[in-house]
Structure formats: C-alpha cells, structure tokens
Tab-separated table of N, CA and C in Angstrom:
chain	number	residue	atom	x	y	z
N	1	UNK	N	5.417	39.422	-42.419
N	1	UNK	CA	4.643	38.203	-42.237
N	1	UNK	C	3.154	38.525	-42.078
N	2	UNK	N	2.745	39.507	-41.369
N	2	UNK	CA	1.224	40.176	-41.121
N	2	UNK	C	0.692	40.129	-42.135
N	3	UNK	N	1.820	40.864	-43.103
N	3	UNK	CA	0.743	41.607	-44.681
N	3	UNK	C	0.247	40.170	-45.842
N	4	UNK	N	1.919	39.139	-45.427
N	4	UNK	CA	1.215	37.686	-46.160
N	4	UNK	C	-0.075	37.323	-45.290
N	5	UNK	N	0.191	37.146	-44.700
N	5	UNK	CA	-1.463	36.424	-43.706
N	5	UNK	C	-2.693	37.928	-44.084
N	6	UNK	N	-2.610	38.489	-43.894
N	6	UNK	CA	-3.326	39.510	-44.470
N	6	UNK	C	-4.086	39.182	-45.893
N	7	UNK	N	-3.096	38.963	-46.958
N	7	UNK	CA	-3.263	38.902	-48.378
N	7	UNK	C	-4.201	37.379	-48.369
N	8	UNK	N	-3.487	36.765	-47.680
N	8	UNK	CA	-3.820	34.872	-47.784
N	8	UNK	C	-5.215	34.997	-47.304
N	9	UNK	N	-5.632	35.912	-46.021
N	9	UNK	CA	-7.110	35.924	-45.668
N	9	UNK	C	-7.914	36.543	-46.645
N	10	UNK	N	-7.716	37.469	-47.184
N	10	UNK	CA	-8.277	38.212	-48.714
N	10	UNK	C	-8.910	36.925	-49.650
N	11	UNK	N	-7.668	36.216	-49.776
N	11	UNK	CA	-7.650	35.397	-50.837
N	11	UNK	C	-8.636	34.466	-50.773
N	12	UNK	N	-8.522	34.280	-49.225
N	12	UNK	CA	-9.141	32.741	-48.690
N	12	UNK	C	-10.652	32.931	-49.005
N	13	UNK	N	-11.309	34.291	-48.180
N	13	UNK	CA	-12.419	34.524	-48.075
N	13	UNK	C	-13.212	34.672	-49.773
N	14	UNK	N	-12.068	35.542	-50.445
N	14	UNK	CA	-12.844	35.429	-52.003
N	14	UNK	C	-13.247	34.263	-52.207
N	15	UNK	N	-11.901	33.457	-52.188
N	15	UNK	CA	-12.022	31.834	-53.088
N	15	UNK	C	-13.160	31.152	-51.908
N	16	UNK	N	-13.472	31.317	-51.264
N	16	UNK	CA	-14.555	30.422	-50.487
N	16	UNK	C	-16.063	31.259	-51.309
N	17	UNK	N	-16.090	32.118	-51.447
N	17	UNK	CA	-17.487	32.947	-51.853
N	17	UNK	C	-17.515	32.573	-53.205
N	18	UNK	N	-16.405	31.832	-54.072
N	18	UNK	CA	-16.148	32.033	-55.218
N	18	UNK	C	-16.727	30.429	-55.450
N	19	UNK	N	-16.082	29.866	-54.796
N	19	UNK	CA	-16.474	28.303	-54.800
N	19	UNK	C	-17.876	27.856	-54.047
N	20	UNK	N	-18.357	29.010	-53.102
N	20	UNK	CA	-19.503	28.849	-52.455
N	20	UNK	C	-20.850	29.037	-53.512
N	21	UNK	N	-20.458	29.951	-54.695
N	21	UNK	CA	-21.089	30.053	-55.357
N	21	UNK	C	-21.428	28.866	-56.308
N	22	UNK	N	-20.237	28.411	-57.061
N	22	UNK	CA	-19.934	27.734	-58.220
N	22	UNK	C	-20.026	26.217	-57.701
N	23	UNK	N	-19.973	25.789	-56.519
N	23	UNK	CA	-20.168	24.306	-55.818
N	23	UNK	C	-21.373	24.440	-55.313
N	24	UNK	N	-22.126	25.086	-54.873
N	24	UNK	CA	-23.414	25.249	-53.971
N	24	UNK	C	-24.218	24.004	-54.479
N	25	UNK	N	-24.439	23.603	-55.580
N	25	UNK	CA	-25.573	22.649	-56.339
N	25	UNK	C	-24.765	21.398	-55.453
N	26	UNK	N	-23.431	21.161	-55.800
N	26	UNK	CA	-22.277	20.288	-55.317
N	26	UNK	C	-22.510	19.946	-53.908
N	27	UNK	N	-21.821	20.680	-53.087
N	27	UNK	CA	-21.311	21.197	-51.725
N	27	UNK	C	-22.038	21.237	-50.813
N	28	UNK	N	-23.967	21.616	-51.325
N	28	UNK	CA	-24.828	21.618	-50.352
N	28	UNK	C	-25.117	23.174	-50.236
N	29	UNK	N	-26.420	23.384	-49.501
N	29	UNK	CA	-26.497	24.419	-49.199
N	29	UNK	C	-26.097	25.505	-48.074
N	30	UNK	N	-25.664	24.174	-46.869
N	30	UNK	CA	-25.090	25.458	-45.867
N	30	UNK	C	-23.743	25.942	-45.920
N	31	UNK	N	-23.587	27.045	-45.265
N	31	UNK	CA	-22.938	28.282	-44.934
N	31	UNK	C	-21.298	27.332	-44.526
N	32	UNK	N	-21.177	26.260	-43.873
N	32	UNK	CA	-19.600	25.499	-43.633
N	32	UNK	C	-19.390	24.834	-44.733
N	33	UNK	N	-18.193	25.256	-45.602
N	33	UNK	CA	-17.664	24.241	-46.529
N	33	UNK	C	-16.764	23.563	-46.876
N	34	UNK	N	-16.175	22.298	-46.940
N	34	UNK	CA	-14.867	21.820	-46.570
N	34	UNK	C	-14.431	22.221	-47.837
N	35	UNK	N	-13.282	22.070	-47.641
N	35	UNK	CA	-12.262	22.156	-49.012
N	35	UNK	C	-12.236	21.382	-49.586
N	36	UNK	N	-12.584	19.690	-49.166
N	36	UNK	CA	-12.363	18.330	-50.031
N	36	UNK	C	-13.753	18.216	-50.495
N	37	UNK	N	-14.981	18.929	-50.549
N	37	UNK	CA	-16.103	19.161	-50.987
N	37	UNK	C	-16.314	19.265	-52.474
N	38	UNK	N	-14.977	20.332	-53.444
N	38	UNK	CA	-15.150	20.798	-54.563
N	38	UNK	C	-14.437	19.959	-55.168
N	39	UNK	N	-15.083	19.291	-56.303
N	39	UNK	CA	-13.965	18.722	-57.508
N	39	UNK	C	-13.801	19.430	-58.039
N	40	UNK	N	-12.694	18.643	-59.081
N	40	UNK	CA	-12.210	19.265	-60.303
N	40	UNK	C	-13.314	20.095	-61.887
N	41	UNK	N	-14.605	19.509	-61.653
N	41	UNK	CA	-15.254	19.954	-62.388
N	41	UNK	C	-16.042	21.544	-61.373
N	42	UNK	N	-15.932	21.608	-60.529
N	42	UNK	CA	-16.545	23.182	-59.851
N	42	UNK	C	-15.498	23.795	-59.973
N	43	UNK	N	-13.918	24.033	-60.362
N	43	UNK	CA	-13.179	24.443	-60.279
N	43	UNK	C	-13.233	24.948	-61.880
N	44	UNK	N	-13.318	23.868	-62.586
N	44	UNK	CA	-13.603	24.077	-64.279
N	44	UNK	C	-14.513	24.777	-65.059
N	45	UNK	N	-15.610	24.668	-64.016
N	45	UNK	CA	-16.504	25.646	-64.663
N	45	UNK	C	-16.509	27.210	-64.146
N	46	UNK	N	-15.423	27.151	-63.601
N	46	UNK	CA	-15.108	28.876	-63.185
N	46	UNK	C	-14.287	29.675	-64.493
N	47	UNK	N	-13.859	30.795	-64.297
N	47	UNK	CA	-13.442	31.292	-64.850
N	47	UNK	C	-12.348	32.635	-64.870
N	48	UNK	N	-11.416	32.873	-65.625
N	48	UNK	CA	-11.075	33.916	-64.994
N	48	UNK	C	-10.299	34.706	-63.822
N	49	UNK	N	-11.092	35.345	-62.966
N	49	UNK	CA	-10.060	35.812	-61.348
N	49	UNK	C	-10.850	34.407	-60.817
N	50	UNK	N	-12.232	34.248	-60.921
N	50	UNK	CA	-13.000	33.164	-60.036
N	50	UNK	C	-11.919	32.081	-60.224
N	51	UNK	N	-11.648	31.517	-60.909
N	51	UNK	CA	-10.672	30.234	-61.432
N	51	UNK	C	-9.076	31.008	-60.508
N	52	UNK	N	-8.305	31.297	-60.818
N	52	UNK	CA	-7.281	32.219	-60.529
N	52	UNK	C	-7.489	32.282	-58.879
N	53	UNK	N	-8.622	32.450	-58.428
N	53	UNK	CA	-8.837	32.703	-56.658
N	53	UNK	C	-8.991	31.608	-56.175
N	54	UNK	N	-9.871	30.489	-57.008
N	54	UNK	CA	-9.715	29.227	-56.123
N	54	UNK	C	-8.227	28.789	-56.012
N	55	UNK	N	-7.674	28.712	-57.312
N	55	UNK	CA	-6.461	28.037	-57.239
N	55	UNK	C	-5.175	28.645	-56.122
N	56	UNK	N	-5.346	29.713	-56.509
N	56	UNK	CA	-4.487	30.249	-55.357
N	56	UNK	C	-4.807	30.096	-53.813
N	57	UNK	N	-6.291	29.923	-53.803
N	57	UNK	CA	-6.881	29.915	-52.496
N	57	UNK	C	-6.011	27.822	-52.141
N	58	UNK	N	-6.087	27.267	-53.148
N	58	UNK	CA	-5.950	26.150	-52.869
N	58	UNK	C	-4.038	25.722	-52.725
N	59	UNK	N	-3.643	26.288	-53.547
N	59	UNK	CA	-2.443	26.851	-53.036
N	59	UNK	C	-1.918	27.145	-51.511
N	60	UNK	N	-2.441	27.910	-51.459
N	60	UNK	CA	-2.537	28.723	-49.983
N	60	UNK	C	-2.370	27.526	-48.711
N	61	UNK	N	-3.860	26.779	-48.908
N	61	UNK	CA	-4.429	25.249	-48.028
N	61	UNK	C	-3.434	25.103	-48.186
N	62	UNK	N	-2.842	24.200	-48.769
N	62	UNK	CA	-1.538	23.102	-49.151
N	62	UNK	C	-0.504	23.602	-48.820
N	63	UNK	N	-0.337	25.089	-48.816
N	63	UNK	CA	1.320	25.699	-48.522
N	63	UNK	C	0.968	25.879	-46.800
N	64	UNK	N	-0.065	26.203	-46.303
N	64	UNK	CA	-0.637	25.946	-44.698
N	64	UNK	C	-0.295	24.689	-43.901
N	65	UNK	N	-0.705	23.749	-44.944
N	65	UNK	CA	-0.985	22.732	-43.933
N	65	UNK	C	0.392	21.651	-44.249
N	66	UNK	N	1.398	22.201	-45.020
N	66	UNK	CA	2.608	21.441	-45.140
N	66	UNK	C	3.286	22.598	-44.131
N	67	UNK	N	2.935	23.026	-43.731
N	67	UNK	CA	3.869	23.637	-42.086
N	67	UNK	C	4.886	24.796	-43.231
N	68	UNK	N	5.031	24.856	-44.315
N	68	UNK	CA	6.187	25.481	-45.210
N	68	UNK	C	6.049	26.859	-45.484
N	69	UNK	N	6.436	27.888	-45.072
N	69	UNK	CA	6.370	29.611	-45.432
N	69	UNK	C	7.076	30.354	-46.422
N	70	UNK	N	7.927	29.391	-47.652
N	70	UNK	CA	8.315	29.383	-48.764
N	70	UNK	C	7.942	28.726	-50.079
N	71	UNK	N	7.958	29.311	-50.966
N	71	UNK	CA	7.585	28.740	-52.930
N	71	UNK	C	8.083	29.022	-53.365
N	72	UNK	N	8.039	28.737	-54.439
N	72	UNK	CA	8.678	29.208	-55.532
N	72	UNK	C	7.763	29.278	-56.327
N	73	UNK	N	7.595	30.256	-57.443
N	73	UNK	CA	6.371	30.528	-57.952
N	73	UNK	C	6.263	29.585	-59.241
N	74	UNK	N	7.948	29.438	-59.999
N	74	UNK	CA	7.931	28.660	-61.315
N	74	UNK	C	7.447	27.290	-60.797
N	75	UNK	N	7.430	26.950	-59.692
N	75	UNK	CA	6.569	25.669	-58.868
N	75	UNK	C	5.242	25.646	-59.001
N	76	UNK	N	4.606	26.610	-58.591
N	76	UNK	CA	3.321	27.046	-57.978
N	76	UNK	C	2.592	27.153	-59.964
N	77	UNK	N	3.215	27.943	-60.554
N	77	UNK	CA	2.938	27.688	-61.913
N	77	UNK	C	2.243	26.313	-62.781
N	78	UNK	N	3.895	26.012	-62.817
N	78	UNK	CA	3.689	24.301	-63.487
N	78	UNK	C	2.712	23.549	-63.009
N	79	UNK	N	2.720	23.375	-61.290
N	79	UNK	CA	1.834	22.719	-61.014
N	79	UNK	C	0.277	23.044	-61.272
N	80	UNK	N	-0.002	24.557	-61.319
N	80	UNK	CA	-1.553	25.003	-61.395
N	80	UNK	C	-1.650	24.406	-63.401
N	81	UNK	N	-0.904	24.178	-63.727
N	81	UNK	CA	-0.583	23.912	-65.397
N	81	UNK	C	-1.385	22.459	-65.502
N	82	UNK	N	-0.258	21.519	-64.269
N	82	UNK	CA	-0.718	20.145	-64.504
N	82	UNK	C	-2.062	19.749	-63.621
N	83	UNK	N	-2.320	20.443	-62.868
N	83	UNK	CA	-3.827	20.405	-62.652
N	83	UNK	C	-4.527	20.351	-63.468
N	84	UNK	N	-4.475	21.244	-63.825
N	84	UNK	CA	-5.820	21.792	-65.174
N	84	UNK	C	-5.618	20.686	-66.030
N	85	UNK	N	-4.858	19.800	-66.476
N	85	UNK	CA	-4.676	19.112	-67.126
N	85	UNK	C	-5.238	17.785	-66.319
N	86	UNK	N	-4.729	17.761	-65.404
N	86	UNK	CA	-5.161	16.592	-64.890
N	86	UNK	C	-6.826	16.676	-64.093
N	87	UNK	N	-7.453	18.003	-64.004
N	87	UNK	CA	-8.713	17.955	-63.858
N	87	UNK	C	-9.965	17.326	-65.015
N	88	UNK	N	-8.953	17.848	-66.432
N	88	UNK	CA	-9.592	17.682	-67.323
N	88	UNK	C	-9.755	16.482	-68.217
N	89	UNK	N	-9.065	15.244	-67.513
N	89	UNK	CA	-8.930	14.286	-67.188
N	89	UNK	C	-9.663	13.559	-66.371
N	90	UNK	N	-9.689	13.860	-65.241
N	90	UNK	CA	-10.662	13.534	-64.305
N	90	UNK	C	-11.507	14.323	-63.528
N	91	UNK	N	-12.705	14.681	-64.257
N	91	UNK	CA	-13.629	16.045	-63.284
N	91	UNK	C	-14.048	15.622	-62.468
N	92	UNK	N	-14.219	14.555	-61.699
N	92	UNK	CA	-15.183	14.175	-60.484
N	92	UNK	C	-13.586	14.256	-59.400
N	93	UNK	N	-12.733	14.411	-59.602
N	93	UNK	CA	-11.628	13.613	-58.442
N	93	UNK	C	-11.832	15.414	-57.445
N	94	UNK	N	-11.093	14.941	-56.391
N	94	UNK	CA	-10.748	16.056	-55.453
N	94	UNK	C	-10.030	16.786	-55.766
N	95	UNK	N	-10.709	18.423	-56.155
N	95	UNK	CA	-9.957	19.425	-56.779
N	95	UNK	C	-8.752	19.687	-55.567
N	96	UNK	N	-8.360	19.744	-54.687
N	96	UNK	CA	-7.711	19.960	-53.820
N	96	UNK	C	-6.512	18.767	-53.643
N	97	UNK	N	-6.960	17.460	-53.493
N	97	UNK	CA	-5.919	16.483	-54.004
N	97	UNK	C	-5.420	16.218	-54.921
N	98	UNK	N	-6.364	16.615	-56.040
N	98	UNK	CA	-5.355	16.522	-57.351
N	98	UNK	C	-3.961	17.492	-57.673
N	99	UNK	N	-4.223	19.042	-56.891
N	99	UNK	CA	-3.639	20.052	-56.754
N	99	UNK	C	-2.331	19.337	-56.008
N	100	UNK	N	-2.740	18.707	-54.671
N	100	UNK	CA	-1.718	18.227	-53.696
N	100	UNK	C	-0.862	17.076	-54.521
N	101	UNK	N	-1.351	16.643	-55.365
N	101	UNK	CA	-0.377	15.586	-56.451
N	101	UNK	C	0.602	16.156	-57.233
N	102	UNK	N	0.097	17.141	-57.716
N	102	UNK	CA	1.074	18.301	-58.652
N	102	UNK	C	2.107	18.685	-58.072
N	103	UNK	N	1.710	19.080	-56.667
N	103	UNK	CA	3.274	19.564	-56.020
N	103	UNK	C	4.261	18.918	-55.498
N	104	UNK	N	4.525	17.563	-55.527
N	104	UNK	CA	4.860	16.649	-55.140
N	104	UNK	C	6.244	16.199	-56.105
C-alpha cells in the first residue's frame, strides 16, 4: 500500500507541474491550484507523458475521493478514450468532471 501512495505522490506532483505549466495563462499565476481550474482544452494541448500524467494524475483524484482502492485498468482505459473524445467536443467543460462522467 506505501509503494501505491508512493507512486500516486510521484504522479500527483508531476501532473500538477505539468498542468501548472500548460494552465498557468488559465489557472492564474499563483503557486495553489485546484483541480476544477483546468479544462478540457489545457489538457488537449498537452502532449505525450505531459497528457498521460495529467490523466492519470486525474484518475488518481477520482479513484481518492470515491473512498475506492481498486480498478480495473480495461476501465481506466475506455474511459481516458471517452474523454478525449468528449473533451474534443467540449474544450471549455471541466477536464476533471468530464473524466468523472466517463467512469460512471
């Protein structure tokens, strides 16, 4: 359980530096940033691990704050699938709620 919370803080801290970067114009300039801050379009214009770290980072939120210490990954998949789809659809909505719709 250490080494998940371990990995998840890794993750967390990238995807915040990652999105701190790529939302900053967005998000504002100081140093506290909420999570319901970034849409779907700061998420879109990433790329790559940057893209790959938010999502997982956002993952992470949502698997936290539903109290739940299990996934399934062919879950965790599809849904990062219908995001992207549904970001690209709507770039202004809440990259983080739209995520929380997918898993549902």
């Amino acid at each position: 359980m250490k080494r998940i919370q371990s990995v998840i803080s890794v993750i967390a801290v990238s995807a915040l530096f990652s999105l701190g970067f790529a939302g900053a114009a967005h998000a504002g300039d100081t140093q506290t940033k909420n999570v319901n801050d970034f849409l779907c379009k700061d998420i879109l214009r990433t790329s790559g691990d940057d893209r790959d770290i938010a999502v997982a980072f956002m993952h992470g939120y949502l698997l936290g704050k539903s109290g739940k210490e299990t996934f399934e990954k062919a879950t965790l998949m599809a849904a990062t699938d219908n995001f992207i789809e549904a970001c690209l659809d709507n770039t202004g909505a809440v990259a983080v709620k739209t995520l929380g719709k997918q898993l549902k």
